[in-house]
Coordinates of C-alpha atoms and ligand atoms in Angstrom, one line a residue:
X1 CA 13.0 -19.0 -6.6
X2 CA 12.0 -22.2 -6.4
X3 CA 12.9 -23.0 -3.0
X4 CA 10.7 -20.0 -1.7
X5 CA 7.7 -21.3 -4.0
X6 CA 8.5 -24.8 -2.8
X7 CA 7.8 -23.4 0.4
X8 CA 4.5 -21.3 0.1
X9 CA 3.0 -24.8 -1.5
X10 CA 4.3 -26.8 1.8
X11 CA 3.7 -24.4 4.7
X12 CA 2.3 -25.2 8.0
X13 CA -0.6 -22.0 8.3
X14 CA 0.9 -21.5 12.0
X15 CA 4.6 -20.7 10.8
X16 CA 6.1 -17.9 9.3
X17 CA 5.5 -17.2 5.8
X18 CA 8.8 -15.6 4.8
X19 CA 11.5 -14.2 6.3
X20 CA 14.2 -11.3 6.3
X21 CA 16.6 -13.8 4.3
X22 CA 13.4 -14.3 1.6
X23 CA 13.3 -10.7 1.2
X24 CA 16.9 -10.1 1.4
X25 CA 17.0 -13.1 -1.6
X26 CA 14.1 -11.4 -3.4
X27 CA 15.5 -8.0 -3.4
X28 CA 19.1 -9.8 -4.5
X29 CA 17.3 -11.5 -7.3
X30 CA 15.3 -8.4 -8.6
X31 CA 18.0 -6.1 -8.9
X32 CA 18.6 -4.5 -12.4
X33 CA 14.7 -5.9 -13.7
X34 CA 12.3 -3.5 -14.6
X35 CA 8.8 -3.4 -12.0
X36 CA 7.2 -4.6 -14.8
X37 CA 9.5 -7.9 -15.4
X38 CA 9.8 -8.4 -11.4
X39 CA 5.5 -7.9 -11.4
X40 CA 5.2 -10.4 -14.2
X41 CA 7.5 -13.0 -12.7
X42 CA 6.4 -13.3 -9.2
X43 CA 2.6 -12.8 -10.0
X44 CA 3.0 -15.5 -13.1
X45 CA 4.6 -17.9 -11.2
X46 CA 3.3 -17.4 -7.8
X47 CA 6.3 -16.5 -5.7
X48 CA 4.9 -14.8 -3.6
X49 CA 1.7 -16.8 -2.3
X50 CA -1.7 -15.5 -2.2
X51 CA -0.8 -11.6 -2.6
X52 CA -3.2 -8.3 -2.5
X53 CA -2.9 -4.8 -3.4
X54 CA -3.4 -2.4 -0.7
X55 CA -5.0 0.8 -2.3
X56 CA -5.9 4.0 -1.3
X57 CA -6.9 5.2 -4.7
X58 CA -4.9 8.2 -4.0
X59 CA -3.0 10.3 -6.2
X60 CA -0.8 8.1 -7.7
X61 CA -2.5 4.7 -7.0
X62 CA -3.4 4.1 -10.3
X63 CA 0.3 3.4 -11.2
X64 CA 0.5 0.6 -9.4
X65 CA -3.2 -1.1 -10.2
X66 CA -2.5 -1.0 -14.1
X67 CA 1.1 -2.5 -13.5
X68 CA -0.2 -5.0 -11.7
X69 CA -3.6 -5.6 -13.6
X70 CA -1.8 -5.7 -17.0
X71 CA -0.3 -9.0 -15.5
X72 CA -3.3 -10.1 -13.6
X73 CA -7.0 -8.3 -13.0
X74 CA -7.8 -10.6 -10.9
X75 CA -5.2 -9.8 -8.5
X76 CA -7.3 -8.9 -4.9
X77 CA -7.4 -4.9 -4.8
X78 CA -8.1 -4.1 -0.9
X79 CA -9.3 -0.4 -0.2
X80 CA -9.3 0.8 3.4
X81 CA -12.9 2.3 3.6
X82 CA -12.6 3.9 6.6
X83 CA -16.0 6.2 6.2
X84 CA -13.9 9.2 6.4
X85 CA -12.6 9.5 2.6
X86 CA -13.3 12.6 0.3
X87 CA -16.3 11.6 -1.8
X88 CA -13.9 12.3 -4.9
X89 CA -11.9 9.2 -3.8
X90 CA -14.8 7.3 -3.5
X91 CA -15.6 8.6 -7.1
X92 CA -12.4 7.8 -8.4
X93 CA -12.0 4.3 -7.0
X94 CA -15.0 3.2 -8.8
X95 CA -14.0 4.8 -12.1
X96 CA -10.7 2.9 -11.7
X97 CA -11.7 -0.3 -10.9
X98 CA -14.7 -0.1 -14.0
X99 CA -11.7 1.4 -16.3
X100 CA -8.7 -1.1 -14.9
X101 CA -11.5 -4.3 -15.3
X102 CA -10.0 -4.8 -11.6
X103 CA -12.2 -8.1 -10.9
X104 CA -11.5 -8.6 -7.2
X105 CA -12.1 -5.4 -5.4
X106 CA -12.8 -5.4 -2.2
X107 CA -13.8 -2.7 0.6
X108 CA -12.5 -3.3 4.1
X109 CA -15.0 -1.5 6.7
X110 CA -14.2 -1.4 10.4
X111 CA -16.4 -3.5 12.8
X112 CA -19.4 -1.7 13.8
X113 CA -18.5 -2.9 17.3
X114 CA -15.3 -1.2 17.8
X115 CA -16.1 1.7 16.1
X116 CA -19.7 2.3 18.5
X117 CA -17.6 1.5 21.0
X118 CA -14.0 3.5 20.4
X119 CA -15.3 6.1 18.0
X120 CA -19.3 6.5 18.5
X121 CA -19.0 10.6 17.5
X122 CA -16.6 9.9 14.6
X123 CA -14.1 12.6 15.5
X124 CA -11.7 10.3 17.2
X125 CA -9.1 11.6 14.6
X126 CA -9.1 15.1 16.2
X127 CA -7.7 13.9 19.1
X128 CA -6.4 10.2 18.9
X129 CA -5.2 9.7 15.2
X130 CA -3.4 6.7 16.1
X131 CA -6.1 5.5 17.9
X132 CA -8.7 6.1 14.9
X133 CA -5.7 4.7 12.3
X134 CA -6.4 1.5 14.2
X135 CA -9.5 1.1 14.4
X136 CA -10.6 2.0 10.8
X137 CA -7.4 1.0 8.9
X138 CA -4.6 -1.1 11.5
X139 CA -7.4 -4.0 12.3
X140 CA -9.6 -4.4 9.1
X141 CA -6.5 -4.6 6.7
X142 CA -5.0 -7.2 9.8
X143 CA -8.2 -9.2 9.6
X144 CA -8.4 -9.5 5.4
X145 CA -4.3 -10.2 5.5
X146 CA -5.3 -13.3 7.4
X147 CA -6.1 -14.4 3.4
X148 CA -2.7 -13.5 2.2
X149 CA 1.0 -14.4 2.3
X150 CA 2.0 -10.6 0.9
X151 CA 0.5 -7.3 -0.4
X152 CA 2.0 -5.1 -3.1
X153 CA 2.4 -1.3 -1.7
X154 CA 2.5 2.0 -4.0
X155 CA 4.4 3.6 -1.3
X156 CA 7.8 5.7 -2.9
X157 CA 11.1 7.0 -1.7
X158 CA 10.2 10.4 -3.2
X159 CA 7.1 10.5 -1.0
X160 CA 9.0 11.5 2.3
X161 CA 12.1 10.5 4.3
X162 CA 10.5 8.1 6.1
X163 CA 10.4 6.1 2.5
X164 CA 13.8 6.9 1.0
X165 CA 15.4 3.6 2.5
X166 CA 12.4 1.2 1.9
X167 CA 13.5 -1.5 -0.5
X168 CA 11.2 -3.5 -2.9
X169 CA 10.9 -6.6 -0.5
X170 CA 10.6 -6.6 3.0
X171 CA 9.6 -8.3 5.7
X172 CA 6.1 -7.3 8.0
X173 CA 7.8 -6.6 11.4
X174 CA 4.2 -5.7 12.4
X175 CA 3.2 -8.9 11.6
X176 CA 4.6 -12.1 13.3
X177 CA 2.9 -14.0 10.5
X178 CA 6.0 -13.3 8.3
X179 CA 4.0 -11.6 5.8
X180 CA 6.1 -9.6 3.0
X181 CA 5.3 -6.1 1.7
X182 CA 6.4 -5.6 -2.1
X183 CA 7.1 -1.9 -3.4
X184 CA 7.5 -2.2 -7.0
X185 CA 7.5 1.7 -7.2
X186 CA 9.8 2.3 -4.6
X187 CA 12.5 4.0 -6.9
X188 CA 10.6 5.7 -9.4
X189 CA 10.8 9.1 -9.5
X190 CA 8.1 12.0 -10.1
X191 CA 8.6 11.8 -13.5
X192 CA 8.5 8.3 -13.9
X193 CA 5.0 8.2 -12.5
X194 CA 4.0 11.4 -14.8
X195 CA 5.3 9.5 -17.8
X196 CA 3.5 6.4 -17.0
X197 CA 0.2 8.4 -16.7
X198 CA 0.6 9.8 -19.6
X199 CA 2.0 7.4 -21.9
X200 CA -1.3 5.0 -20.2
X201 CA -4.0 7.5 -20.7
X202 CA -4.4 7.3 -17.1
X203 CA -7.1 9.0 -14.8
X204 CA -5.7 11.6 -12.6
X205 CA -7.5 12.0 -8.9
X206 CA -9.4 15.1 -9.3
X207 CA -7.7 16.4 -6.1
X208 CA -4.5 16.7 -7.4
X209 CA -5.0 19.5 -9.5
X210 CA -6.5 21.3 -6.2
X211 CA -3.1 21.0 -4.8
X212 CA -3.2 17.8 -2.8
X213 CA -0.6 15.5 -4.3
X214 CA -1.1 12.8 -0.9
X215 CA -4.6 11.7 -0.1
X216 CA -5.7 10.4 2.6
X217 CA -8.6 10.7 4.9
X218 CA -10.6 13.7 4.9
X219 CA -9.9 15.3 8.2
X220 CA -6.6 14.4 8.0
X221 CA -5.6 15.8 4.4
X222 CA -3.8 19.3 4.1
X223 CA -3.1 21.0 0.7
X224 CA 0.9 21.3 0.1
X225 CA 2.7 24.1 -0.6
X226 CA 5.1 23.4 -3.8
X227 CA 8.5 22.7 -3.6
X228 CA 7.5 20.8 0.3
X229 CA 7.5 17.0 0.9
X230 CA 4.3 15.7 -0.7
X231 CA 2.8 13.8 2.7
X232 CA 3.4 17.0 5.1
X233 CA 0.1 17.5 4.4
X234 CA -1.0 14.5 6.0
X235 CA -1.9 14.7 9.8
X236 CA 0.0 18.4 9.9
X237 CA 0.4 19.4 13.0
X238 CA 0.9 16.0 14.5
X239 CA 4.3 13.9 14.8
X240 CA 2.6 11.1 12.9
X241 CA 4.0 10.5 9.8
X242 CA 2.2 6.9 8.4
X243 CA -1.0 5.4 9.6
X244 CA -0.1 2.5 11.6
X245 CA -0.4 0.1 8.3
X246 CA 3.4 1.1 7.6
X247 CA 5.8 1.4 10.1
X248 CA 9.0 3.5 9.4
X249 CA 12.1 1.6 9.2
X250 CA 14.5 2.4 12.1
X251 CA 18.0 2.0 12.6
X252 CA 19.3 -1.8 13.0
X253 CA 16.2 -2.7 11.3
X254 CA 17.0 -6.1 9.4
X255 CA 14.7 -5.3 6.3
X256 CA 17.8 -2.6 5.4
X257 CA 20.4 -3.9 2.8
X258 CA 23.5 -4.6 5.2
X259 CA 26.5 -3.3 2.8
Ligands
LIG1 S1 -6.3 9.1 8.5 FE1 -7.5 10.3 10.0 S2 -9.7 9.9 9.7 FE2 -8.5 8.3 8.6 S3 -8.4 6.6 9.9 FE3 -6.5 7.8 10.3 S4 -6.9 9.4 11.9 FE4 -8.9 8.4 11.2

């Protein structure tokens, strides 16, 4: 613990942050504490650097920001305001960062440049998602990590298959910057996020009850049927599965517990 704090306070900006050995050490150290005793140890006594919240304000989002602000409202809250969001997130965002007393929010816009340039009819996600996941998600939450040494995630292994193998601390491999992801919700279940809303009093995202349990973008946003896996909705009819800001873990990748 102290070693890897010992080493956030001493680094050289140009070297890697953390590596898979930190996380592997983190993960190690964490096991059997509640999210709420790992979120109040590494956010009171810094282990993890300068860390963010990346939030889409989605349907269970708000899980994740009154963990976290409980410990620490003044923990950065960075929203990916790509310009193509249902107006009901946009609603909801505000009413949870006024009800949350979030005190650092901050919107992340693509640059006007790229977008005139890569995306001038807005309805690059019709035909290159990947290429409109870049330009108005990939590179603004790139440029505002260049603040941070880590960035808490609300992503669950319930949420798809893609996310059953994620552990609570990993290592970027997008990011040669050696920046860690944190998912304090990776193992909670359906009902552990139910619970937590209700026990909370807890804002619901007015979609949800209109049978969208992921929410994402607009144009990219399906309803779900019940009983299917809650993000086949997103970017249906496409082999994409995450936006570019999470890459699914493959085999032989190093952020996977080696037992
Ligand atoms: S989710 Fe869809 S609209 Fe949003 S940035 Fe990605 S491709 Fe574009």
């Amino acid at each position: 613990m102290v070693e890897i704090d010992s080493r956030i306070r001493d680094r050289i900006d140009t070297g890697p942050r953390f590596t898979t050995a930190d996380a592997h050490r983190l993960n190690n150290l964490f096991r059997g504490a509640t999210t709420q005793e790992m979120l109040t140890t590494v956010l009171t006594e810094r282990m993890l650097g300068d860390v963010a919240i990346v939030s889409s304000f989605g349907a269970e989002s708000a899980v994740l920001l009154h963990l976290v602000a409980s410990v620490d409202a003044s923990v950065p809250v960075l929203f990916l305001e790509t310009g193509k969001h249902f107006p009901e997130t946009l609603a909801y965002r505000d009413l949870l960062v006024d009800r949350l007393g979030l005190t650092d929010f901050r919107n992340l816009e693509p640059d006007p440049e790229r977008l005139a340039a890569k995306d001038s009819t807005g309805l690059r996600w019709s035909y290159d998602p990947d290429g409109c996941c870049d330009i108005r998600k990939v590179e603004p939450l790139a440029r505002a990590m260049t603040g941070f040494d880590a960035s808490f995630t609300g992503r669950k292994a319930f949420q798809s298959a893609t996310r059953t193998a994620l552990p609570r601390f990993e290592l970027d491999l997008s990011d040669a910057a050696g920046r860690l992801k944190v998912n304090p919700l990776i193992t909670w279940t359906p009902a552990d996020v139910d619970a937590y809303f209700a026990e909370h009093d807890l804002p619901r995202h007015p979609l949800v009850e209109q049978g969208f349990p992921s929410i994402g973008c607009a144009p990219c946003t399906n309803r779900v049927k019940p009983g299917e896996d809650p993000r086949s909705g997103r970017w249906a009819g496409w082999e994409k599965v995450e936006c570019g800001i999470h890459v699914p873990l493959g085999d032989g990748d190093p952020n996977l517990p080696s037992f």
